[in-house]
Short mmCIF file of C-alpha atoms and ligand atoms in Angstrom, two decimals:
data_model
loop_
_atom_site.label_atom_id
_atom_site.label_comp_id
_atom_site.label_asym_id
_atom_site.label_seq_id
_atom_site.Cartn_x
_atom_site.Cartn_y
_atom_site.Cartn_z
CA MET A 1098 0.00 0.00 0.00
CA ASN A 1099 3.00 2.32 0.32
CA SER A 1100 4.05 1.80 -3.28
CA THR A 1101 4.24 5.21 -4.91
CA HIS A 1102 3.05 3.78 -8.22
CA SER A 1103 -0.01 2.08 -6.78
CA ARG A 1104 -3.46 2.66 -8.20
CA SER A 1105 -4.42 4.02 -4.78
CA SER A 1106 -1.92 6.85 -4.99
CA ASP A 1107 -3.79 8.53 -7.85
CA TRP A 1108 -7.07 8.49 -5.88
CA ILE A 1109 -5.30 9.74 -2.77
CA LYS A 1110 -3.79 12.68 -4.63
CA ARG A 1111 -7.14 13.62 -6.19
CA SER A 1112 -9.01 13.15 -2.92
CA LEU A 1113 -6.65 15.37 -0.95
CA ALA A 1114 -6.98 18.06 -3.62
CA SER A 1115 -10.77 18.04 -3.77
CA VAL A 1116 -12.33 16.27 -0.77
CA TRP A 1117 -12.22 17.98 2.62
CA HIS A 1118 -12.15 14.99 4.97
CA PRO A 1119 -14.07 15.03 8.29
CA CYS A 1120 -12.44 15.16 11.70
CA THR A 1121 -9.08 15.64 9.99
CA GLN A 1122 -6.21 18.12 9.99
CA MET A 1123 -5.69 17.83 6.23
CA GLN A 1124 -1.99 18.61 6.50
CA HIS A 1125 -1.48 15.41 8.52
CA HIS A 1126 -2.15 13.48 5.32
CA GLU A 1127 1.18 14.71 3.99
CA THR A 1128 2.61 11.88 6.06
CA ARG A 1129 -0.37 9.80 7.20
CA PRO A 1130 -1.99 7.28 4.88
CA LEU A 1131 -5.41 7.79 3.35
CA VAL A 1132 -7.02 4.49 2.48
CA ALA A 1133 -8.44 4.49 -1.06
CA LEU A 1134 -11.32 2.05 -0.78
CA LYS A 1135 -12.66 0.23 -3.78
CA SER A 1136 -15.11 -2.28 -2.32
CA GLY A 1137 -16.38 -3.99 0.80
CA LYS A 1138 -17.64 -7.47 1.57
CA GLY A 1139 -18.58 -8.74 5.02
CA VAL A 1140 -16.09 -7.55 7.65
CA TRP A 1141 -13.54 -6.60 4.95
CA LEU A 1142 -12.83 -3.38 3.11
CA TYR A 1143 -10.61 -3.59 0.01
CA ASP A 1144 -8.41 -0.81 -1.33
CA GLN A 1145 -7.49 0.00 -4.93
CA ASP A 1146 -4.37 -2.15 -4.75
CA GLY A 1147 -6.16 -5.23 -3.45
CA ASN A 1148 -5.11 -4.85 0.21
CA ARG A 1149 -7.82 -5.74 2.71
CA TYR A 1150 -8.74 -4.23 6.08
CA PHE A 1151 -10.87 -5.76 8.84
CA ASP A 1152 -13.48 -3.12 9.68
CA ALA A 1153 -13.06 -3.55 13.45
CA ILE A 1154 -14.89 -0.30 14.28
CA SER A 1155 -17.83 -0.91 11.92
CA SER A 1156 -17.06 2.24 9.90
CA TRP A 1157 -17.68 4.74 12.70
CA TRP A 1158 -20.08 2.35 14.48
CA THR A 1159 -22.64 2.23 11.68
CA ASN A 1160 -22.17 -1.19 10.13
CA LEU A 1161 -23.98 -4.08 11.82
CA PHE A 1162 -24.20 -6.91 9.30
CA GLY A 1163 -21.13 -6.44 7.14
CA HIS A 1164 -20.46 -4.54 3.95
CA SER A 1165 -22.52 -5.36 0.88
CA ASN A 1166 -24.87 -7.56 2.87
CA PRO A 1167 -26.89 -9.67 0.37
CA PHE A 1168 -30.17 -9.36 2.31
CA ILE A 1169 -30.00 -5.57 2.72
CA ASN A 1170 -28.83 -5.20 -0.89
CA GLN A 1171 -31.84 -7.17 -2.13
CA ALA A 1172 -34.30 -5.12 -0.06
CA LEU A 1173 -32.78 -1.89 -1.36
CA LYS A 1174 -32.81 -3.00 -5.01
CA LYS A 1175 -36.51 -3.79 -4.72
CA GLN A 1176 -37.27 -0.47 -3.03
CA LEU A 1177 -35.24 1.36 -5.67
CA ASP A 1178 -37.62 0.13 -8.38
CA THR A 1179 -40.69 1.02 -6.27
CA LEU A 1180 -40.17 4.46 -4.72
CA GLU A 1181 -36.77 6.11 -4.24
CA HIS A 1182 -37.90 9.26 -2.42
CA ALA A 1183 -40.86 11.53 -1.85
CA MET A 1184 -41.43 14.37 0.56
CA LEU A 1185 -42.90 13.40 3.91
CA ALA A 1186 -44.90 16.59 4.51
CA GLY A 1187 -48.40 15.86 3.24
CA CYS A 1188 -47.35 12.40 1.94
CA THR A 1189 -46.57 9.05 3.47
CA HIS A 1190 -45.33 5.65 2.23
CA GLU A 1191 -45.04 2.04 3.29
CA PRO A 1192 -41.40 1.91 4.48
CA VAL A 1193 -41.77 4.89 6.86
CA ILE A 1194 -45.05 3.56 8.28
CA GLU A 1195 -43.71 0.05 8.79
CA LEU A 1196 -40.47 1.25 10.35
CA SER A 1197 -42.28 3.57 12.76
CA GLU A 1198 -44.70 0.81 13.80
CA LYS A 1199 -41.94 -1.75 14.29
CA LEU A 1200 -39.69 0.55 16.33
CA SER A 1201 -42.65 1.65 18.42
CA ALA A 1202 -43.51 -2.01 19.11
CA LEU A 1203 -39.94 -2.56 20.32
CA THR A 1204 -40.66 -0.02 23.09
CA SER A 1205 -44.03 -1.70 23.81
CA HIS A 1206 -45.51 1.45 22.23
CA THR A 1207 -44.27 3.68 25.06
CA LEU A 1208 -42.43 5.71 22.42
CA GLY A 1209 -45.10 5.53 19.73
CA HIS A 1210 -44.32 8.65 17.67
CA CYS A 1211 -41.31 8.79 15.34
CA PHE A 1212 -39.89 12.02 13.96
CA TYR A 1213 -37.27 11.57 11.23
CA GLY A 1214 -33.97 13.28 10.39
CA SER A 1215 -30.92 12.32 8.37
CA ASP A 1216 -28.01 12.23 10.80
CA GLY A 1217 -27.32 11.85 14.49
CA ALA A 1218 -26.66 15.51 15.23
CA SER A 1219 -30.01 16.42 13.64
CA ALA A 1220 -31.80 13.90 15.85
CA VAL A 1221 -30.23 15.60 18.87
CA GLU A 1222 -31.32 19.02 17.59
CA ILE A 1223 -34.83 17.66 17.05
CA ALA A 1224 -34.98 16.29 20.61
CA LEU A 1225 -33.73 19.57 22.14
CA LYS A 1226 -36.20 21.68 20.14
CA MET A 1227 -39.03 19.26 20.87
CA SER A 1228 -38.39 19.40 24.62
CA PHE A 1229 -38.17 23.20 24.69
CA HIS A 1230 -41.32 23.56 22.55
CA TYR A 1231 -43.20 21.03 24.68
CA TRP A 1232 -42.63 23.14 27.79
CA LYS A 1233 -43.56 26.30 25.92
CA ASN A 1234 -46.84 24.71 24.79
CA ALA A 1235 -47.35 23.50 28.37
CA GLY A 1236 -47.18 27.10 29.64
CA LYS A 1237 -43.60 26.89 30.95
CA PRO A 1238 -41.61 28.88 28.36
CA GLN A 1239 -38.91 29.62 30.95
CA LYS A 1240 -37.71 25.99 30.72
CA GLN A 1241 -34.98 26.63 28.14
CA GLU A 1242 -31.85 25.07 29.61
CA PHE A 1243 -30.29 21.66 29.11
CA VAL A 1244 -28.16 19.35 31.21
CA CYS A 1245 -25.48 17.05 29.82
CA LEU A 1246 -22.71 14.91 31.25
CA GLU A 1247 -19.04 15.71 31.56
CA ASN A 1248 -17.32 14.38 28.38
CA SER A 1249 -20.66 13.95 26.63
CA TYR A 1250 -20.80 13.76 22.83
CA HIS A 1251 -24.04 14.44 20.99
CA GLY A 1252 -22.84 15.63 17.59
CA GLU A 1253 -21.14 18.63 16.03
CA THR A 1254 -23.78 21.01 14.71
CA ILE A 1255 -24.05 24.22 16.73
CA GLY A 1256 -27.07 23.03 18.74
CA ALA A 1257 -25.64 19.57 19.37
CA LEU A 1258 -22.31 21.11 20.42
CA SER A 1259 -24.18 22.99 23.15
CA VAL A 1260 -24.67 19.64 24.92
CA THR A 1261 -21.27 18.23 23.92
CA ASP A 1262 -18.41 18.44 26.39
CA VAL A 1263 -15.46 17.55 24.17
CA THR A 1264 -12.92 20.39 24.36
CA LEU A 1265 -11.43 19.75 20.93
CA PHE A 1266 -14.78 19.99 19.11
CA ARG A 1267 -16.27 22.72 21.28
CA ASP A 1268 -13.60 25.27 22.14
CA ALA A 1269 -12.93 26.52 18.60
CA TYR A 1270 -16.61 27.42 18.20
CA ALA A 1271 -17.31 28.45 21.81
CA PRO A 1272 -18.61 31.97 20.99
CA LEU A 1273 -21.36 30.42 18.85
CA ILE A 1274 -22.49 27.89 21.40
CA ARG A 1275 -25.06 28.16 24.16
CA ASN A 1276 -23.86 26.77 27.49
CA ALA A 1277 -25.51 23.76 29.08
CA HIS A 1278 -25.22 22.59 32.69
CA ILE A 1279 -22.44 20.01 32.70
CA ILE A 1280 -22.68 17.42 35.48
CA ALA A 1281 -20.35 14.70 36.75
CA SER A 1282 -20.13 11.58 34.61
CA PRO A 1283 -20.91 8.28 36.37
CA ASP A 1284 -17.70 6.86 34.75
CA ASN A 1285 -17.08 3.62 36.63
CA ARG A 1286 -13.31 4.16 36.41
CA LYS A 1287 -13.86 6.78 39.14
CA ALA A 1288 -14.59 4.04 41.69
CA ALA A 1289 -12.21 4.30 44.67
CA THR A 1290 -10.99 1.09 46.29
CA GLY A 1291 -13.92 -0.69 47.85
CA GLN A 1292 -16.42 1.27 45.75
CA THR A 1293 -18.63 -0.30 43.11
CA ALA A 1294 -19.75 1.13 39.77
CA GLU A 1295 -23.17 1.47 41.39
CA ASP A 1296 -21.70 3.65 44.18
CA VAL A 1297 -20.23 5.97 41.53
CA ALA A 1298 -23.61 6.08 39.76
CA ILE A 1299 -25.44 6.95 42.98
CA ALA A 1300 -22.99 9.74 43.81
CA ALA A 1301 -23.23 11.19 40.27
CA ALA A 1302 -27.05 11.08 40.39
CA ALA A 1303 -26.94 12.95 43.72
CA ARG A 1304 -25.04 15.75 41.96
CA LEU A 1305 -27.76 15.93 39.33
CA GLU A 1306 -30.40 16.15 42.06
CA MET A 1307 -28.60 19.14 43.62
CA LEU A 1308 -28.69 20.90 40.27
CA LEU A 1309 -32.36 20.10 39.67
CA GLN A 1310 -33.36 21.25 43.19
CA GLN A 1311 -31.98 24.69 42.34
CA ASN A 1312 -32.77 25.03 38.65
CA ALA A 1313 -35.51 22.63 37.51
CA ASP A 1314 -37.88 25.52 36.75
CA ARG A 1315 -35.45 26.67 34.03
CA ILE A 1316 -34.38 23.23 32.77
CA ALA A 1317 -36.13 21.55 29.84
CA ALA A 1318 -34.22 18.27 29.60
CA VAL A 1319 -31.31 16.12 30.67
CA ILE A 1320 -29.55 14.40 27.76
CA VAL A 1321 -27.42 11.28 28.27
CA GLU A 1322 -25.75 8.50 26.30
CA PRO A 1323 -27.13 5.41 28.10
CA LEU A 1324 -24.53 2.99 29.59
CA ILE A 1325 -21.57 4.08 27.41
CA GLN A 1326 -20.25 7.53 26.51
CA CYS A 1327 -18.65 6.34 23.32
CA ALA A 1328 -16.86 9.36 21.82
CA ALA A 1329 -15.51 10.27 25.28
CA GLY A 1330 -13.34 7.16 25.00
CA PHE A 1331 -15.86 4.46 25.84
CA VAL A 1332 -16.77 5.54 29.35
CA MET A 1333 -18.95 2.78 30.79
CA TYR A 1334 -21.29 3.13 33.73
CA SER A 1335 -23.88 1.32 35.83
CA PRO A 1336 -27.51 1.12 34.62
CA GLU A 1337 -28.40 2.31 38.14
CA TYR A 1338 -27.49 5.81 36.95
CA MET A 1339 -30.18 5.68 34.25
CA ARG A 1340 -32.77 4.49 36.78
CA ARG A 1341 -31.93 7.36 39.12
CA VAL A 1342 -31.89 9.98 36.36
CA ARG A 1343 -35.30 8.72 35.19
CA ALA A 1344 -36.70 9.04 38.74
CA LEU A 1345 -35.19 12.53 39.18
CA CYS A 1346 -36.54 13.72 35.82
CA ASN A 1347 -40.01 12.55 36.89
CA ARG A 1348 -39.75 14.19 40.30
CA TYR A 1349 -38.48 17.54 38.98
CA HIS A 1350 -40.57 17.65 35.77
CA VAL A 1351 -37.67 17.59 33.34
CA HIS A 1352 -37.45 15.51 30.14
CA LEU A 1353 -34.99 12.68 29.80
CA ILE A 1354 -33.43 12.47 26.32
CA ALA A 1355 -31.62 9.17 25.70
CA ASP A 1356 -29.10 9.48 22.88
CA GLU A 1357 -28.82 5.88 21.66
CA ILE A 1358 -27.29 6.93 18.34
CA ALA A 1359 -24.18 4.85 19.08
CA VAL A 1360 -25.47 2.31 21.61
CA GLY A 1361 -28.86 1.40 20.11
CA PHE A 1362 -29.48 -1.56 17.81
CA GLY A 1363 -27.93 -4.18 20.03
CA ARG A 1364 -24.48 -2.67 20.65
CA THR A 1365 -24.65 -2.97 24.45
CA GLY A 1366 -26.18 -6.45 24.44
CA SER A 1367 -29.86 -5.44 24.51
CA PHE A 1368 -31.68 -3.93 21.54
CA PHE A 1369 -31.91 -0.54 23.29
CA ALA A 1370 -29.38 0.24 26.04
CA CYS A 1371 -32.21 1.70 28.19
CA GLU A 1372 -33.71 -1.78 28.48
CA GLN A 1373 -30.85 -2.77 30.80
CA ALA A 1374 -31.97 -0.08 33.23
CA GLY A 1375 -35.63 -1.01 32.79
CA ILE A 1376 -36.60 2.56 31.89
CA TRP A 1377 -37.77 4.55 28.88
CA PRO A 1378 -36.80 8.15 28.16
CA ASP A 1379 -39.19 10.88 26.99
CA MET A 1380 -37.22 11.15 23.75
CA LEU A 1381 -35.01 8.46 22.25
CA CYS A 1382 -32.50 9.40 19.50
CA LEU A 1383 -31.42 6.75 17.00
CA SER A 1384 -29.09 6.77 13.99
CA LYS A 1385 -25.73 5.12 13.07
CA GLY A 1386 -26.57 1.36 13.11
CA ILE A 1387 -30.21 1.94 12.12
CA THR A 1388 -29.61 1.29 8.39
CA GLY A 1389 -26.83 -1.22 9.00
CA GLY A 1390 -24.34 1.38 7.81
CA TYR A 1391 -26.00 1.82 4.40
CA LEU A 1392 -27.73 5.19 4.29
CA PRO A 1393 -28.04 8.31 6.45
CA LEU A 1394 -31.14 8.14 8.65
CA SER A 1395 -31.98 9.25 12.17
CA LEU A 1396 -35.07 9.64 14.27
CA VAL A 1397 -36.45 10.74 17.58
CA MET A 1398 -39.08 8.55 19.21
CA THR A 1399 -41.35 10.11 21.81
CA THR A 1400 -44.39 9.54 24.02
CA ASP A 1401 -48.10 10.26 23.61
CA THR A 1402 -47.77 12.96 26.27
CA VAL A 1403 -45.18 14.88 24.26
CA PHE A 1404 -47.02 14.31 20.97
CA ARG A 1405 -50.33 15.53 22.40
CA ALA A 1406 -48.83 18.79 23.65
CA PHE A 1407 -48.27 19.77 20.00
CA TYR A 1408 -51.65 18.53 18.69
CA ASP A 1409 -53.71 21.67 18.06
CA SER A 1410 -55.41 23.79 15.41
CA ASP A 1411 -52.67 26.42 15.77
CA ILE A 1412 -49.72 25.78 13.41
CA THR A 1413 -47.23 27.49 15.74
CA ARG A 1414 -48.05 24.94 18.46
CA GLY A 1415 -47.05 22.20 16.01
CA PHE A 1416 -43.46 20.97 15.86
CA LEU A 1417 -41.61 23.25 13.45
CA HIS A 1418 -38.82 21.16 12.01
CA SER A 1419 -38.11 19.48 8.68
CA HIS A 1420 -35.35 18.04 6.51
CA SER A 1421 -35.60 17.53 2.74
CA TYR A 1422 -34.90 13.81 3.00
CA THR A 1423 -37.08 13.19 6.09
CA GLY A 1424 -38.16 9.54 6.15
CA ASN A 1425 -36.37 8.65 2.91
CA PRO A 1426 -37.91 5.38 1.63
CA LEU A 1427 -34.59 3.75 0.71
CA ALA A 1428 -33.10 4.48 4.14
CA CYS A 1429 -36.28 3.26 5.87
CA ARG A 1430 -36.18 0.10 3.73
CA ALA A 1431 -32.57 -0.55 4.77
CA ALA A 1432 -33.65 -0.09 8.41
CA LEU A 1433 -36.52 -2.55 7.93
CA ALA A 1434 -34.09 -5.09 6.46
CA VAL A 1435 -31.87 -4.57 9.54
CA LEU A 1436 -34.84 -5.28 11.84
CA GLU A 1437 -35.65 -8.40 9.78
CA LEU A 1438 -32.09 -9.65 10.24
CA PHE A 1439 -32.35 -9.08 14.01
CA ARG A 1440 -35.52 -11.17 14.16
CA HIS A 1441 -34.53 -13.94 11.73
CA ASN A 1442 -31.08 -14.53 13.14
CA ASP A 1443 -31.89 -14.00 16.83
CA VAL A 1444 -29.06 -11.48 16.79
CA ILE A 1445 -29.18 -10.41 20.45
CA ASN A 1446 -28.64 -14.01 21.63
CA HIS A 1447 -26.21 -14.83 18.86
CA ASN A 1448 -24.12 -11.76 19.79
CA ARG A 1449 -23.90 -13.01 23.37
CA ILE A 1450 -22.12 -16.11 22.07
CA ILE A 1451 -19.69 -14.30 19.75
CA ALA A 1452 -19.03 -11.64 22.39
CA GLY A 1453 -18.06 -14.41 24.83
CA LYS A 1454 -15.63 -15.83 22.28
CA LEU A 1455 -14.01 -12.51 21.38
CA ASP A 1456 -13.74 -11.61 25.06
CA GLN A 1457 -12.01 -14.94 25.67
CA ALA A 1458 -9.62 -14.34 22.75
CA LEU A 1459 -8.74 -10.88 24.13
CA THR A 1460 -8.09 -12.21 27.66
CA PRO A 1461 -4.26 -11.91 27.49
CA LEU A 1462 -4.67 -8.13 27.03
CA LYS A 1463 -6.39 -7.87 30.42
CA SER A 1464 -3.07 -8.53 32.17
CA HIS A 1465 -0.87 -6.60 29.71
CA PRO A 1466 1.42 -4.31 31.76
CA ALA A 1467 0.63 -1.20 29.67
CA ILE A 1468 -3.15 -1.72 29.60
CA ARG A 1469 -5.56 -0.30 32.16
CA HIS A 1470 -9.33 -0.52 32.54
CA PHE A 1471 -9.98 -3.27 30.03
CA ARG A 1472 -13.75 -3.06 29.66
CA HIS A 1473 -16.45 -4.79 27.68
CA LEU A 1474 -20.20 -4.48 27.23
CA GLY A 1475 -22.20 -6.25 24.55
CA MET A 1476 -20.34 -5.86 21.25
CA ILE A 1477 -17.95 -3.14 22.47
CA TRP A 1478 -14.47 -3.57 23.93
CA ALA A 1479 -12.13 -0.81 25.11
CA PHE A 1480 -8.93 -0.36 27.07
CA ASP A 1481 -6.63 2.50 28.01
CA VAL A 1482 -2.93 2.35 27.16
CA THR A 1483 -0.53 3.85 29.70
CA MET A 1484 1.98 6.30 28.22
CA THR A 1485 3.67 9.63 28.73
CA PRO A 1486 1.78 12.77 27.66
CA GLU A 1487 4.25 13.24 24.74
CA GLU A 1488 3.62 9.70 23.50
CA GLN A 1489 -0.11 10.29 23.77
CA THR A 1490 -0.13 13.03 21.14
CA THR A 1491 1.02 10.59 18.46
CA PHE A 1492 -0.39 7.31 19.81
CA ALA A 1493 -3.74 7.20 17.96
CA GLY A 1494 -2.09 7.98 14.62
CA ARG A 1495 0.71 5.47 15.12
CA PHE A 1496 -1.76 2.78 16.20
CA PHE A 1497 -3.98 3.45 13.17
CA GLU A 1498 -1.07 3.22 10.72
CA THR A 1499 0.40 0.11 12.29
CA ALA A 1500 -3.04 -1.53 12.38
CA LEU A 1501 -3.42 -0.96 8.62
CA LYS A 1502 -0.20 -2.91 8.05
CA HIS A 1503 -1.81 -5.74 10.00
CA GLU A 1504 -4.99 -5.54 7.86
CA LEU A 1505 -7.01 -3.87 10.61
CA LEU A 1506 -9.04 -0.66 10.50
CA ILE A 1507 -8.92 0.70 14.08
CA ARG A 1508 -8.91 4.37 15.14
CA PRO A 1509 -8.14 4.86 18.85
CA ILE A 1510 -9.58 7.87 20.70
CA GLY A 1511 -6.62 9.46 22.53
CA ASN A 1512 -5.02 6.59 24.46
CA THR A 1513 -8.19 4.48 24.39
CA VAL A 1514 -8.24 1.60 21.93
CA TYR A 1515 -11.67 0.20 21.17
CA LEU A 1516 -13.18 -2.56 19.09
CA MET A 1517 -16.72 -2.42 17.80
CA PRO A 1518 -16.91 -5.14 15.16
CA PRO A 1519 -19.90 -5.93 12.92
CA TYR A 1520 -22.25 -8.61 14.31
CA ILE A 1521 -21.33 -11.14 11.60
CA ILE A 1522 -17.82 -11.99 12.81
CA GLY A 1523 -17.11 -15.71 12.67
CA ASP A 1524 -14.67 -17.83 14.69
CA SER A 1525 -11.74 -17.26 12.33
CA ASP A 1526 -12.41 -13.49 12.29
CA ILE A 1527 -12.32 -13.48 16.09
CA GLU A 1528 -8.91 -15.18 16.16
CA LEU A 1529 -7.60 -12.84 13.46
CA LEU A 1530 -8.82 -9.74 15.29
CA ALA A 1531 -7.39 -10.74 18.67
CA ALA A 1532 -4.03 -11.76 17.16
CA GLY A 1533 -3.93 -8.58 15.07
CA VAL A 1534 -4.58 -6.23 18.01
CA THR A 1535 -1.94 -8.01 20.07
CA ALA A 1536 0.62 -7.70 17.25
CA VAL A 1537 -0.15 -4.00 16.73
CA LEU A 1538 0.24 -3.30 20.46
CA LYS A 1539 3.59 -5.06 20.48
CA GLU A 1540 4.84 -2.77 17.72
CA VAL A 1541 3.32 0.46 19.03
CA ILE A 1542 4.32 0.08 22.69
CA PRO A 1543 7.82 -1.27 22.84
CA SER A 1544 8.18 -2.88 26.26
C1 LIG B 566 -22.17 9.82 16.38
C2 LIG B 566 -22.99 10.34 17.47
C3 LIG B 566 -23.80 11.46 17.31
C4 LIG B 566 -23.82 12.29 16.03
O1 LIG B 566 -24.25 11.56 14.93
P1 LIG B 566 -23.82 12.07 13.46
O2 LIG B 566 -24.59 11.21 12.53
O3 LIG B 566 -22.35 11.86 13.37
O4 LIG B 566 -24.21 13.50 13.39
C5 LIG B 566 -24.58 11.87 18.36
N1 LIG B 566 -24.58 11.20 19.52
C6 LIG B 566 -23.84 10.10 19.73
C7 LIG B 566 -23.90 9.40 21.02
C8 LIG B 566 -22.99 9.65 18.72
O5 LIG B 566 -22.20 8.59 18.92
#
């Protein structure tokens, strides 16, 4: 792949001249590789020169059933010849109806109303606007503030950044952003000796209660990433926190927005992460895995209570939000195919078995001298690598490059390495992945 006369090199040159890549300091590509992808099949991505890469992070957490999945492909081809797109204001169609009904049923119809967007950040914006507007319609227009967790990530549009506590993404645009209340994360790595993850959750919830006691009359909603704060470096926490936040939101009349954009669709071992806490939020945001990594689609699911507060003859009491591609039939069809695969293949139970195997294969890493906080939930694994602050500035890049040489696509966040493979990994993939990660670590952290 480093051959200067490769077919990839032409694409790389043209891409760097014309495509502004996301989450990238473009100058870094003067020395860092850009992978020129030609095709994908199953867990593998292939570049122009025929090299292959194991998509161990499911292409930014979107891919669930592999690249070019025959079942999803078939469903999309059929939809393509039926209806590719139509506006959703004043019109409706089968895929959007079926998808809304099926997702609603998965919440036992607690969240029976689906509002569609095209990406995760938009779903977050929709939820924030919906909460604010609900309170306004309910005669409490002073409830305009939001609460988010320390290190939270809810997307990078200006509204979503207002509830995102990631310095790198936020600071550059700070003058444009409204401030939210940022409260302690229930990060279970904070547990002191003798403390459990549940103790940390209880203490963090107590901090939220203090805030709500003082400010609930001005607060519209609390937004959280249930069980795992992914972009923060895979911060995991006890479901007890979600139970307590739900109870506090009820007591202080504040909405709970669950951002399951990353953790929904089986990632944490249950279909929705909230199920593990036995609670439902007032608004649930979904995206990423929803179309199996095929097409951009997001939605916010909400309750009858919220829906009814907007139901009126007055247009300004209605929810004022729209996107051109709202409820796109192709994207909805891909999502329906994903739900079919879940049902047909008993994916939640099947994942328990493969997760057990991959966890077993990764066991040697748990006692690696440079690894701390090896953690695992559902189909997500993460660990922190100990290093000096100087080493940390280059670690993620070095790991990424070395992983490519070992046929792995892995992008650490700071010093946190994580694996989030598609749900179709077989026994040989599991061995390959575990051996590959071990080999990369050996090269990147000389002991
Ligand atoms: C990725 C992500 C988002 C933003 O989704 P985009 O589609 O990238 O805008 C929001 N919240 C969480 C928890 C995410 O992981």
